[in-house]
Backbone as a printed PyTorch tensor [residue, N CA C, xyz], in Angstrom:
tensor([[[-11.1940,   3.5750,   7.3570],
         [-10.2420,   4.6300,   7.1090],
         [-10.6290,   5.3140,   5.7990]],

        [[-10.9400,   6.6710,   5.8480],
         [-11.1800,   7.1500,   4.6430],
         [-10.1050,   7.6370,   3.5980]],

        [[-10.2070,   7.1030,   2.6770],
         [ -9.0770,   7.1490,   1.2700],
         [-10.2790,   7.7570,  -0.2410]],

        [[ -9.0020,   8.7820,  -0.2690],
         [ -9.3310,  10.2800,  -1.5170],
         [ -8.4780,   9.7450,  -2.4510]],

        [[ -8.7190,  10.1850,  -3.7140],
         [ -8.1680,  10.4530,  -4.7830],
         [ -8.6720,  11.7560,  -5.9640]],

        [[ -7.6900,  12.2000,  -6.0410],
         [ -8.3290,  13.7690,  -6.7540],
         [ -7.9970,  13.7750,  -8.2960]],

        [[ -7.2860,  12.2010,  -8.6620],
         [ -7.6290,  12.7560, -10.6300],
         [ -7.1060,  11.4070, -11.2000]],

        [[ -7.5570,  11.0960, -11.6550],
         [ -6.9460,  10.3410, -12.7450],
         [ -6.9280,  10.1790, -14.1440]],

        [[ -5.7270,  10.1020, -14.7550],
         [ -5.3480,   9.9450, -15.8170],
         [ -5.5480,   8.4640, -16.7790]],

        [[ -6.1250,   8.4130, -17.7430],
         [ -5.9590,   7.4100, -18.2890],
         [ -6.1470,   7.1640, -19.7010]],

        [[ -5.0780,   6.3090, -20.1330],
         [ -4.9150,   6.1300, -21.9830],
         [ -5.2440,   4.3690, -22.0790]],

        [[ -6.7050,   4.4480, -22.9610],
         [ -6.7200,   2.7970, -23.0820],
         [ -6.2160,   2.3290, -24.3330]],

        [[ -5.6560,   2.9030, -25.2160],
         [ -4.6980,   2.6400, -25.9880],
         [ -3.4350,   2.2280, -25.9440]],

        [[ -2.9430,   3.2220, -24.7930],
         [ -1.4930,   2.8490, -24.7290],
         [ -1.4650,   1.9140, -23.2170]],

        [[ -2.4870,   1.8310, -22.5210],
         [ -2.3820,   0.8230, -20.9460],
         [ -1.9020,   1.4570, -20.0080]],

        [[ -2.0210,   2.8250, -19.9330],
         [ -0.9720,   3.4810, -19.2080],
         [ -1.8870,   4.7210, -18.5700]],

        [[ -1.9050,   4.2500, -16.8770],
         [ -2.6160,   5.5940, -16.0150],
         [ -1.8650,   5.9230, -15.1550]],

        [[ -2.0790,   7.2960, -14.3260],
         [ -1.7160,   7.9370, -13.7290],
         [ -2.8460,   8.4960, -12.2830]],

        [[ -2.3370,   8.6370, -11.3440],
         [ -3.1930,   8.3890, -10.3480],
         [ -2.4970,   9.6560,  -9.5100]],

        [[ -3.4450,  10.4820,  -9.0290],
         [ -2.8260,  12.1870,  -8.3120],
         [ -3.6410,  11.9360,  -6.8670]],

        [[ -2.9480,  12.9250,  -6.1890],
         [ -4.0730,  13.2320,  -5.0130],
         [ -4.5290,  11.9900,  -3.8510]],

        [[ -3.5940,  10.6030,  -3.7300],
         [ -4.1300,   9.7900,  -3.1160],
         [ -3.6020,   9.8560,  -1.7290]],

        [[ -5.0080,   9.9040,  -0.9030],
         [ -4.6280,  10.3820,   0.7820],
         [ -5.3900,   9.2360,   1.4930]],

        [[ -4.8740,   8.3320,   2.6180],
         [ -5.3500,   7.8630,   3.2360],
         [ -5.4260,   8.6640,   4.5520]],

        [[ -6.8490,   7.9570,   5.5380],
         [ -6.9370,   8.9430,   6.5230],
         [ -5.9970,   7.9110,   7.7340]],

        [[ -6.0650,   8.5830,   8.8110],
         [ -5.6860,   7.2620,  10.0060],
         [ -6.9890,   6.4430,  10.4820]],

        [[ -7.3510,   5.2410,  11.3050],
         [ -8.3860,   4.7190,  11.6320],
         [ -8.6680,   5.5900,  12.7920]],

        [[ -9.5810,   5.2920,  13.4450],
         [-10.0060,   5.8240,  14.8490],
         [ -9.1830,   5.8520,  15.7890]],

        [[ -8.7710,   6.7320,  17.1150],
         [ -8.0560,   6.4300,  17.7770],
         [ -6.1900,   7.8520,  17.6540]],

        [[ -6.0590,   7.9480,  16.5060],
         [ -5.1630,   8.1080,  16.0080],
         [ -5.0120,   9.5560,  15.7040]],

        [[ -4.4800,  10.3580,  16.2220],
         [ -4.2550,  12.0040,  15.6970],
         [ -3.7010,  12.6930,  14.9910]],

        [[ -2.4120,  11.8830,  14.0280],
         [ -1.8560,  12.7280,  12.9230],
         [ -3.3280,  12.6560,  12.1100]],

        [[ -3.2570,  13.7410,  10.8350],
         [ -4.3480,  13.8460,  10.1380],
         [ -4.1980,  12.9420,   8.8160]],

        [[ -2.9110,  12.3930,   8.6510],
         [ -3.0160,  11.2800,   7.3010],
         [ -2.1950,  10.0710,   8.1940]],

        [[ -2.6680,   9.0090,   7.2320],
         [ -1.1670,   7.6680,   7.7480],
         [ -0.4360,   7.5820,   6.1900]],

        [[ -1.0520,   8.2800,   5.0230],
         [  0.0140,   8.1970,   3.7130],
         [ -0.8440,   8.7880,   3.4630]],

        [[  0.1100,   9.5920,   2.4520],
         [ -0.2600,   9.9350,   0.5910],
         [  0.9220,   9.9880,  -0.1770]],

        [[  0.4560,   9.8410,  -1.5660],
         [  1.1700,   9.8120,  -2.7900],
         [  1.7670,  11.1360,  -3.6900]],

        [[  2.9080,  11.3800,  -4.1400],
         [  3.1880,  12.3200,  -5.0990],
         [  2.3470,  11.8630,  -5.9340]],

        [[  2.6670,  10.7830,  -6.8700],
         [  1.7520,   9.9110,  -7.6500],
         [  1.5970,   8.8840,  -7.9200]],

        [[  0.6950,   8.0720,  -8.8980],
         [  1.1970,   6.3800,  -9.2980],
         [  1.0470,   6.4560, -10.5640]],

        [[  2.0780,   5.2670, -11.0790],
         [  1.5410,   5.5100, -13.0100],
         [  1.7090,   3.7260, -12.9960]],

        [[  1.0780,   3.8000, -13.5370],
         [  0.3580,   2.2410, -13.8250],
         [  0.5780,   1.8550, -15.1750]],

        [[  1.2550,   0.8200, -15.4460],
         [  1.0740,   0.6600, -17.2980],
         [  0.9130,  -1.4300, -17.5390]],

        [[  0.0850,  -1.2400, -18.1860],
         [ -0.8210,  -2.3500, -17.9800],
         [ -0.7010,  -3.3210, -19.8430]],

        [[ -0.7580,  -4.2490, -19.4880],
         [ -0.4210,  -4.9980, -20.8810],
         [ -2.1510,  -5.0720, -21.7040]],

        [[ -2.1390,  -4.3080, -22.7240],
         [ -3.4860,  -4.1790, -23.2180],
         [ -4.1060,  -5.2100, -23.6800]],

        [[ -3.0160,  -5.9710, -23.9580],
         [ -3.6100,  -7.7130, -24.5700],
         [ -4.3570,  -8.4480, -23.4470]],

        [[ -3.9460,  -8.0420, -22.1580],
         [ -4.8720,  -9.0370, -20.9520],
         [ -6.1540,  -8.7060, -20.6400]],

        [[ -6.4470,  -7.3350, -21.1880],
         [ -7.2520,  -6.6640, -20.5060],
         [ -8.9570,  -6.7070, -21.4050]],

        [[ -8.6700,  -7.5200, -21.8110],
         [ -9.8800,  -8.3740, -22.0280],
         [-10.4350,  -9.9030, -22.0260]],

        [[ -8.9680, -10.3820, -20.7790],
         [ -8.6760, -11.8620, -20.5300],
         [ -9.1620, -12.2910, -18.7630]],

        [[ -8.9910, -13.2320, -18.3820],
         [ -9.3860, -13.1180, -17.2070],
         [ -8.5700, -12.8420, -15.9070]],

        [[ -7.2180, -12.7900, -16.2180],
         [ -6.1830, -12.4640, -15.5430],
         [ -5.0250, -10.4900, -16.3160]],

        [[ -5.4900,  -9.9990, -15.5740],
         [ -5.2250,  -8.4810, -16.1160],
         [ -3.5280,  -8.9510, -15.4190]],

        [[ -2.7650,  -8.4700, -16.6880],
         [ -1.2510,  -8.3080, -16.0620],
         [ -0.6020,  -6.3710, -16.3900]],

        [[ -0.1040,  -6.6960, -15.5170],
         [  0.2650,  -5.2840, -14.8890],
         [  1.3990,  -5.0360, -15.2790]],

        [[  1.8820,  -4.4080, -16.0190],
         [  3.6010,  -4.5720, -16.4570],
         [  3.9530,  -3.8600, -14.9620]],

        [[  3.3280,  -2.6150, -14.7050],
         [  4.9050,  -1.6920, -13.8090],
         [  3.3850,  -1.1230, -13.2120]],

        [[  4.2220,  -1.0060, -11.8650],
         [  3.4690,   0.1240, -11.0070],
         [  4.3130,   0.8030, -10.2580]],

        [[  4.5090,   2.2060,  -9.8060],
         [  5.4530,   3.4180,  -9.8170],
         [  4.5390,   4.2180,  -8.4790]],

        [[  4.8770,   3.8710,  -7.1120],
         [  4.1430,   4.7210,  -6.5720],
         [  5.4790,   5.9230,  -5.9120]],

        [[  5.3810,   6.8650,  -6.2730],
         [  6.2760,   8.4000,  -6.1970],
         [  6.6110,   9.3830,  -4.5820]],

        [[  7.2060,   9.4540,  -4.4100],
         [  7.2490,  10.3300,  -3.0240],
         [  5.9150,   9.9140,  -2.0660]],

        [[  6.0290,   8.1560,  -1.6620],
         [  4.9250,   8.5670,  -0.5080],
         [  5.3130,   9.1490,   0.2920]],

        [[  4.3010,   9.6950,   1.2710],
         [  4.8430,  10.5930,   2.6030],
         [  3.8300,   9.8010,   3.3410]],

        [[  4.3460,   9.0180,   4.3640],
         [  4.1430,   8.2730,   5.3430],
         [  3.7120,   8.8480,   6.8580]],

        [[  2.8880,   8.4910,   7.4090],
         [  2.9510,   9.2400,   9.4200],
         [  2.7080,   7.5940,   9.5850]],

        [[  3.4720,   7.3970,  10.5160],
         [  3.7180,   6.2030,  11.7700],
         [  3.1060,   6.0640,  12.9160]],

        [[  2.4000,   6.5790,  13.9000],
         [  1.6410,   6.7820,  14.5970],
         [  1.7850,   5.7300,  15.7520]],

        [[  2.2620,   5.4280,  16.7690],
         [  2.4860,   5.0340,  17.8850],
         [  1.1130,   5.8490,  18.7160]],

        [[ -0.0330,   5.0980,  19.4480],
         [ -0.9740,   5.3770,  20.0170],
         [ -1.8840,   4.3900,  20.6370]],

        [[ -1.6500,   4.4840,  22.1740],
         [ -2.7320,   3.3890,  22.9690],
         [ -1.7090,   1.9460,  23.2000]],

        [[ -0.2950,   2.3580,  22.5280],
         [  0.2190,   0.4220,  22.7600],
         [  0.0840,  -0.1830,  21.5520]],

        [[ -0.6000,   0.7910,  20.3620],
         [ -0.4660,   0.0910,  18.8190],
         [ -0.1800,   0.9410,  17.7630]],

        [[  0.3600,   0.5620,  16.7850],
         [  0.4400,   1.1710,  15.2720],
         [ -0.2690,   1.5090,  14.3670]],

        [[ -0.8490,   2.4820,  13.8600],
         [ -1.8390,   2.7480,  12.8430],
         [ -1.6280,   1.9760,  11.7620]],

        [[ -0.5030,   1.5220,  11.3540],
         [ -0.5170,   0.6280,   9.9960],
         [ -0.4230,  -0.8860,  10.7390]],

        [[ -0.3940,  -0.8840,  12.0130],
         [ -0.9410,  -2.4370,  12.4050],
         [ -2.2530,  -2.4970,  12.1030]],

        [[ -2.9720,  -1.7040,  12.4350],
         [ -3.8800,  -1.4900,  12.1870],
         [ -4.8110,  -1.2590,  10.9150]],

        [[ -4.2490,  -0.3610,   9.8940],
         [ -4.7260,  -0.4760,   8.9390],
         [ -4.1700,  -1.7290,   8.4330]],

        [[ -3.3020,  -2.5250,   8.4560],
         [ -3.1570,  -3.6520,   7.9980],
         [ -4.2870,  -5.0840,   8.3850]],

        [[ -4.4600,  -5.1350,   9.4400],
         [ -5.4090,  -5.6120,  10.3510],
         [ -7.1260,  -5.3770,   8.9840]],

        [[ -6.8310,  -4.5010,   8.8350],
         [ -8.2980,  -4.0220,   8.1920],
         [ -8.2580,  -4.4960,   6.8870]],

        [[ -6.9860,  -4.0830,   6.0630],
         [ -6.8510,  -4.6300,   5.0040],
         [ -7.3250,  -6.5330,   4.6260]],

        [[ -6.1590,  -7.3110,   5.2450],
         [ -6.5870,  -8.2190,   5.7750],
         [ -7.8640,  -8.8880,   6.0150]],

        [[ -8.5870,  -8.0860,   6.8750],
         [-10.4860,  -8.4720,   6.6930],
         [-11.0980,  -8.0090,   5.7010]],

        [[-10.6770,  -7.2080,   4.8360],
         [-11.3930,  -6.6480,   3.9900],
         [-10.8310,  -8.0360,   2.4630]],

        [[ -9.7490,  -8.5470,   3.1480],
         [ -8.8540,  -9.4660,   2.0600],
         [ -9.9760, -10.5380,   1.8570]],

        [[ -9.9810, -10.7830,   3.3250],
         [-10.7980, -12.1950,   3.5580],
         [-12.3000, -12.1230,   2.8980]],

        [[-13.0700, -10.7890,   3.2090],
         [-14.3700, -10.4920,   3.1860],
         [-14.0640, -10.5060,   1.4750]],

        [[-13.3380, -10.4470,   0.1800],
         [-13.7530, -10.2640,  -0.8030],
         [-12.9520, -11.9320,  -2.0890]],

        [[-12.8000, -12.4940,  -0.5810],
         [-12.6020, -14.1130,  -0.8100],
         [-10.7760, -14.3680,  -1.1760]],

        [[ -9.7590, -13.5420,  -0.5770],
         [ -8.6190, -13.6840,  -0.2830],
         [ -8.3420, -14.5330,   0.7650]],

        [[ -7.5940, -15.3120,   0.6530],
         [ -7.9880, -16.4280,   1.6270],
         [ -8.9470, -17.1550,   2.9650]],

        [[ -8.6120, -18.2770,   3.3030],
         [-10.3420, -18.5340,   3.6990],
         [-11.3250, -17.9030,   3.2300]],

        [[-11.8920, -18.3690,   1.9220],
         [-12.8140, -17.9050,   1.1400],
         [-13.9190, -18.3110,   1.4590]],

        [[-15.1180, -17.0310,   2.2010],
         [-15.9970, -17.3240,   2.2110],
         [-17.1650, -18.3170,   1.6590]],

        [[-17.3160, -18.0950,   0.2730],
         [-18.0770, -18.9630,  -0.1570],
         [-16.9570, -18.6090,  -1.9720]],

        [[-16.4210, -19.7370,  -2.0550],
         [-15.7630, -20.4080,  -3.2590],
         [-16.0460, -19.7520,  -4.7910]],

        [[-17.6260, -19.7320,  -4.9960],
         [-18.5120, -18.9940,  -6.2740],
         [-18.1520, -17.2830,  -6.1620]],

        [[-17.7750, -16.7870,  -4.9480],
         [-17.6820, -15.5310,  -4.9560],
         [-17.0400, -15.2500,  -6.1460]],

        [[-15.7920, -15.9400,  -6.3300],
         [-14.3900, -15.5940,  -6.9110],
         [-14.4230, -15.4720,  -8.6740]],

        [[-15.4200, -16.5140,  -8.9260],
         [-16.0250, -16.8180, -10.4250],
         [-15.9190, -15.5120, -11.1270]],

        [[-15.4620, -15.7120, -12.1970],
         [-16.0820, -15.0290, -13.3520],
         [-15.0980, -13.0220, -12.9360]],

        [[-14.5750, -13.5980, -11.5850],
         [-14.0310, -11.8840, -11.1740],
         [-12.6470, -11.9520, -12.0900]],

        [[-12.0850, -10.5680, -12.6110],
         [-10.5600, -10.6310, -13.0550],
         [ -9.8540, -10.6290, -12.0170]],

        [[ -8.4270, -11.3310, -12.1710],
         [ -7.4920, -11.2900, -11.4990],
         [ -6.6710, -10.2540, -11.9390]],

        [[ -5.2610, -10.1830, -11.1730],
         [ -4.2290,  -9.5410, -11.4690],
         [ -3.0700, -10.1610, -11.1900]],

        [[ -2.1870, -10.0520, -11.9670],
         [ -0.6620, -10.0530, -12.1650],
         [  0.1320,  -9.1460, -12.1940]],

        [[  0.4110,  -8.4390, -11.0020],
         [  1.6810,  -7.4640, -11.3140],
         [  3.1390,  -7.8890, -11.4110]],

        [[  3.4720,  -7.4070, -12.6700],
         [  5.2100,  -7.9100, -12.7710],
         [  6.4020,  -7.3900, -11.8740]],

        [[  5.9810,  -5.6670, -11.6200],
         [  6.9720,  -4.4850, -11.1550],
         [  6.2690,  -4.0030, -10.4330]],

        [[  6.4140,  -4.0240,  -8.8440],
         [  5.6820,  -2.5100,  -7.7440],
         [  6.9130,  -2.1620,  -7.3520]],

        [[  6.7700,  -0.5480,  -7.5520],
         [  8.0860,   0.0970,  -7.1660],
         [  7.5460,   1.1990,  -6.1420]],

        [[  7.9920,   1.0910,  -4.4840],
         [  7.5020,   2.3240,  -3.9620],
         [  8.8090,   3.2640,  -4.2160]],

        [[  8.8380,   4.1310,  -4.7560],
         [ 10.1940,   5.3660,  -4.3740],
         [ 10.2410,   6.3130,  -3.9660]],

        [[ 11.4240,   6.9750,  -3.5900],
         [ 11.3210,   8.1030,  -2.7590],
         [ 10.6550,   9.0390,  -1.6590]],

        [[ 10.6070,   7.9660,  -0.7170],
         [  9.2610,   8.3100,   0.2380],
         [  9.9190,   8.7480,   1.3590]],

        [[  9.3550,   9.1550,   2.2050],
         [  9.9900,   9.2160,   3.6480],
         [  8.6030,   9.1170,   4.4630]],

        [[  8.8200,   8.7940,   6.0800],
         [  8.3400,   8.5190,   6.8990],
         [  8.4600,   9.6150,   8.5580]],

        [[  7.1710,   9.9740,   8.5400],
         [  7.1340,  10.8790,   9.9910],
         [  7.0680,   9.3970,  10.9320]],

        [[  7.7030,   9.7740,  12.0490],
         [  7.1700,   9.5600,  13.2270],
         [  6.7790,   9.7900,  14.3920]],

        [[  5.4930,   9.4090,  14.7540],
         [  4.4890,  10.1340,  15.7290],
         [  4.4850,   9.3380,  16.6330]],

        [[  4.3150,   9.5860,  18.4790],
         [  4.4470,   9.0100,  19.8000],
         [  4.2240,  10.1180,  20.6830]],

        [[  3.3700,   9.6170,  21.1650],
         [  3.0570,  10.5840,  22.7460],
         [  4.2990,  10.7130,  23.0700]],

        [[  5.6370,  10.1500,  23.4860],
         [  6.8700,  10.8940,  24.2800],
         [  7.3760,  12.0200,  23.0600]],

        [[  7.3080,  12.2910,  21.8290],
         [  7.2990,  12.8930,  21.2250],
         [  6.8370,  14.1440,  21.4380]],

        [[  5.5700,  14.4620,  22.6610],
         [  4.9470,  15.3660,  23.0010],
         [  4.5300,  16.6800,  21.6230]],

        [[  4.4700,  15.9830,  20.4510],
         [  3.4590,  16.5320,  19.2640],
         [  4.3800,  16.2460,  18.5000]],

        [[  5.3010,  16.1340,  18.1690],
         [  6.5490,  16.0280,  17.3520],
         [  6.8260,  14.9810,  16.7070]],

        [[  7.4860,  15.0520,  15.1350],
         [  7.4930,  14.2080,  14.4860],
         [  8.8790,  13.9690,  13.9510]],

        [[  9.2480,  12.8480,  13.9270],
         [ 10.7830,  12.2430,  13.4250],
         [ 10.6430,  12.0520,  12.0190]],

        [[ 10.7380,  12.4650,  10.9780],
         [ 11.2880,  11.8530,   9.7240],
         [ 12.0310,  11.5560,   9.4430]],

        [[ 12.0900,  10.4200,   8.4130],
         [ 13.0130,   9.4330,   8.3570],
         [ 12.9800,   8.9250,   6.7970]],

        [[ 13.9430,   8.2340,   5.9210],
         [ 13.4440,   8.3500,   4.5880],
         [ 13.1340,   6.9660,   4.4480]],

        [[ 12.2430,   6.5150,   3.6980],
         [ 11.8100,   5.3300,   3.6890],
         [ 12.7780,   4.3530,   2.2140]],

        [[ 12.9770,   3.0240,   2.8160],
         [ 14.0670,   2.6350,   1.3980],
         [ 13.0790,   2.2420,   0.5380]],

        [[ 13.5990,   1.8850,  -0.4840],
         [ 12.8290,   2.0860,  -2.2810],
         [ 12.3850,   0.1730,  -1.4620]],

        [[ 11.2900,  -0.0330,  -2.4490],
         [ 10.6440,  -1.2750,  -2.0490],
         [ 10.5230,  -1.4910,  -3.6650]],

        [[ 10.7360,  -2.4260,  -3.9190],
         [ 10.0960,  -3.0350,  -5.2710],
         [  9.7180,  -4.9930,  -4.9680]],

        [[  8.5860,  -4.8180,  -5.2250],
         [  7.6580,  -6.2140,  -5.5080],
         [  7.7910,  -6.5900,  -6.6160]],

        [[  8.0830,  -8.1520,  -6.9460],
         [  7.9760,  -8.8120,  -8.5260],
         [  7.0130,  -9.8490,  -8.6400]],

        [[  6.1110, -10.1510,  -9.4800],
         [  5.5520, -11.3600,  -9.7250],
         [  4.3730, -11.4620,  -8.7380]],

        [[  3.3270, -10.1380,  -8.3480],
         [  2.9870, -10.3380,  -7.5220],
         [  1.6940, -11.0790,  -7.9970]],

        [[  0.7050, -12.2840,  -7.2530],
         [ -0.0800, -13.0730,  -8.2930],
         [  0.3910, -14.0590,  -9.2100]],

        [[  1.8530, -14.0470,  -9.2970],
         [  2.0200, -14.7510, -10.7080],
         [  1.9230, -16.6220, -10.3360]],

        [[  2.4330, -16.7480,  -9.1640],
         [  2.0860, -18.0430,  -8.3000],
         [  1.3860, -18.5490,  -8.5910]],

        [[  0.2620, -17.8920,  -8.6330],
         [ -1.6360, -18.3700,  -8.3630],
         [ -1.7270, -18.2600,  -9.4470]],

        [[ -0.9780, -17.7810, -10.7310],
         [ -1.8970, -17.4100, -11.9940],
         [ -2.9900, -16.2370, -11.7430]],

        [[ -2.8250, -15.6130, -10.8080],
         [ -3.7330, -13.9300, -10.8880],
         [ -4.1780, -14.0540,  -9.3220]],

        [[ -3.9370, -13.1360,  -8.9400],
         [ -4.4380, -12.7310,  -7.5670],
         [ -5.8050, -11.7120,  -7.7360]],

        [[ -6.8860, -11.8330,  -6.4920],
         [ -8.0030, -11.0780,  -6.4860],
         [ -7.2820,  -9.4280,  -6.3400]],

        [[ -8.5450,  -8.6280,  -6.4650],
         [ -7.8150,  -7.0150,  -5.9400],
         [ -7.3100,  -7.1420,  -4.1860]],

        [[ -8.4340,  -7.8900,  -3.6210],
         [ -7.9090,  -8.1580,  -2.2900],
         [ -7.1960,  -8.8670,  -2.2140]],

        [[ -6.7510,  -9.8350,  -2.8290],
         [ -5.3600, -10.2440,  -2.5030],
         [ -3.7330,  -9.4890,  -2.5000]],

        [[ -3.9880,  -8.7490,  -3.6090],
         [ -2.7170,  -8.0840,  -4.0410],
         [ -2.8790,  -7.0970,  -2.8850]],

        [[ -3.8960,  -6.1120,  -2.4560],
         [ -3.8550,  -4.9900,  -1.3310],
         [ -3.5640,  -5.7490,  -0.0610]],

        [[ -3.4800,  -6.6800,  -0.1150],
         [ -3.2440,  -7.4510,   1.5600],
         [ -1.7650,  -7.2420,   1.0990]],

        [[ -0.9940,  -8.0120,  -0.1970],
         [  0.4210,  -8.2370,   0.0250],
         [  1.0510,  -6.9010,  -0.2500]],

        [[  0.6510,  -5.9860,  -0.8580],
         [  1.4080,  -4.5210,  -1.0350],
         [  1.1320,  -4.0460,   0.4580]],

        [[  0.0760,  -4.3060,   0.7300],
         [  0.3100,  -3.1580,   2.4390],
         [  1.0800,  -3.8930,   3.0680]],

        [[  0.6910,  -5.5560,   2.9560],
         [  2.2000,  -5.9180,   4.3170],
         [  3.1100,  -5.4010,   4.3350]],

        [[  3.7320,  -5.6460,   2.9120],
         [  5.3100,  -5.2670,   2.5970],
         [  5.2530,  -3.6780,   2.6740]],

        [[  4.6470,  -2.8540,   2.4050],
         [  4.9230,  -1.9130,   2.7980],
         [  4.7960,  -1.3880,   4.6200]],

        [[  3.9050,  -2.0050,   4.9040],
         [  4.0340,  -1.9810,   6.5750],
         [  4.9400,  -2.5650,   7.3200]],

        [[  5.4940,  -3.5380,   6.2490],
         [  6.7820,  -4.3490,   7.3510],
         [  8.3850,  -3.4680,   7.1230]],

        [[  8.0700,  -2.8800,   5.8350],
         [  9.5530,  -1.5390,   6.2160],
         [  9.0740,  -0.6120,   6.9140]],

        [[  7.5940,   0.1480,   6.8670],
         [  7.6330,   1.3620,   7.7140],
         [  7.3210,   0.4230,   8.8130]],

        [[  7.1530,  -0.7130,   9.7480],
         [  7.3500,  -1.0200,  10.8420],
         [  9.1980,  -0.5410,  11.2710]],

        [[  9.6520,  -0.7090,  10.2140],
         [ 11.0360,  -1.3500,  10.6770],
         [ 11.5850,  -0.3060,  11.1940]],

        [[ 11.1700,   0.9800,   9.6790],
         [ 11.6450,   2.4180,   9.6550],
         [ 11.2380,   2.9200,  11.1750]],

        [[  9.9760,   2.9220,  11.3770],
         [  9.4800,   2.9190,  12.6370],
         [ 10.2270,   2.8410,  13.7740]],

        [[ 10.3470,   1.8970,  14.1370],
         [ 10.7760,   1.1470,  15.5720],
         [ 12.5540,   1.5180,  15.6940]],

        [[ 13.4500,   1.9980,  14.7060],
         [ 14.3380,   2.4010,  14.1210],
         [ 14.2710,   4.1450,  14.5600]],

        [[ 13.7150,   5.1010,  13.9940],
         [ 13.4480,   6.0040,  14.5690],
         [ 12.7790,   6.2050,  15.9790]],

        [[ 11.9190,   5.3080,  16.1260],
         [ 11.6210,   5.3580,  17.8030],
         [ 12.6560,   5.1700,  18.9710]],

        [[ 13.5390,   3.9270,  18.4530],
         [ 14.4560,   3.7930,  19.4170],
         [ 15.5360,   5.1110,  19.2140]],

        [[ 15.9200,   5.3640,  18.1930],
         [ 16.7420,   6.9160,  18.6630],
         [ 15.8630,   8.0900,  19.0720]],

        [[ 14.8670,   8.0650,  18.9960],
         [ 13.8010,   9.1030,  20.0500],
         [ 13.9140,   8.6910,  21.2350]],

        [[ 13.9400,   7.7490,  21.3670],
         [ 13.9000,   7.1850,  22.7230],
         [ 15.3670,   7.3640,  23.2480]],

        [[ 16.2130,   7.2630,  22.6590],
         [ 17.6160,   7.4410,  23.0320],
         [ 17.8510,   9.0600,  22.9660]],

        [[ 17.4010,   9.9250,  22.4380],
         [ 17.3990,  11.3570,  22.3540],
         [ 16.7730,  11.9980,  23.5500]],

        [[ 15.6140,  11.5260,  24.1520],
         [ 14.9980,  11.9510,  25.2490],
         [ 15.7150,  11.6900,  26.7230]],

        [[ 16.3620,  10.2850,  26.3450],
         [ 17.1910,   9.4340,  27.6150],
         [ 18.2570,  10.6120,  28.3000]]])
């Protein structure tokens, strides 16, 4: 799935970036032209870790995502991109770790605060016949993510932010589908 980003901001003084322009594409198969993008993200990061082996994350702020849902073939595009995430988790030694030494010497992360806000969610389905349901997506906030393990890999933390974010827009999903489905009835 191809994923853009068009700017980023960043102060290594104060630990604190800003992230514009982030578009994911859909995987194969799939015809809306995005499955997300971002208003923005601002990231603010504890400067004392960040020359330790576990990077802690005070806050992460992702802003007006705008979501497409995509019902196509009998599956979900974010089953799917989740599915991918996931192998991509495994492939960079997120659980069942390939080979153990991979992991050495890599930084971890600790995020304290993921906040998704103000997002909403299209939804897309062939009985839809091109048409899209929006729907607003509820605020998600993650705590302590890594803090378990003492630092999670980058693939670890992208496996648990997309679940949780795929398991509300599943929900949002299947929620708006069934009143599409009840609208057409």
């Amino acid at each position: 799935t191809k994923v853009t980003l068009s700017k980023v901001d960043l102060s290594i003084q104060t630990g604190e970036a800003a992230l514009k322009g982030f578009r994911m594409g859909n995987p194969a198969g799939f015809k809306t032209d995005k499955a997300m993008s971002f208003g923005a993200v601002s990231v603010k990061i504890d400067t004392d870790s960040v020359t330790k082996d576990v990077i802690v994350v005070k806050e992460v702020v992702i802003s007006a995502p705008d979501i497409t849902y995509e019902y196509a073939d009998g599956k979900a595009n974010f089953d799917v991109i989740q599915k991918n995430v996931e192998a991509f988790a495994k492939e960079m030694g997120a659980g069942g770790k390939k080979d153990a030494k991979d992991d050495k010497g890599g930084k971890k992360l600790i995020i304290n605060h993921l906040y998704v806000r103000d997002g909403k969610v299209a939804i897309s389905a062939g009985l839809l016949a091109g048409k899209k349901i929006t729907v607003p997506l509820p605020t998600i906030h993650l705590k302590d993510i890594g803090k378990k393990e003492k630092g999670a890999t980058a693939g670890e933390v992208a496996s648990q932010v997309m679940s949780s974010i795929s398991g509300k827009i599943s929900g949002v999903g299947k929620v708006g589908m069934d009143s599409a489905v009840k609208a057409v009835k």
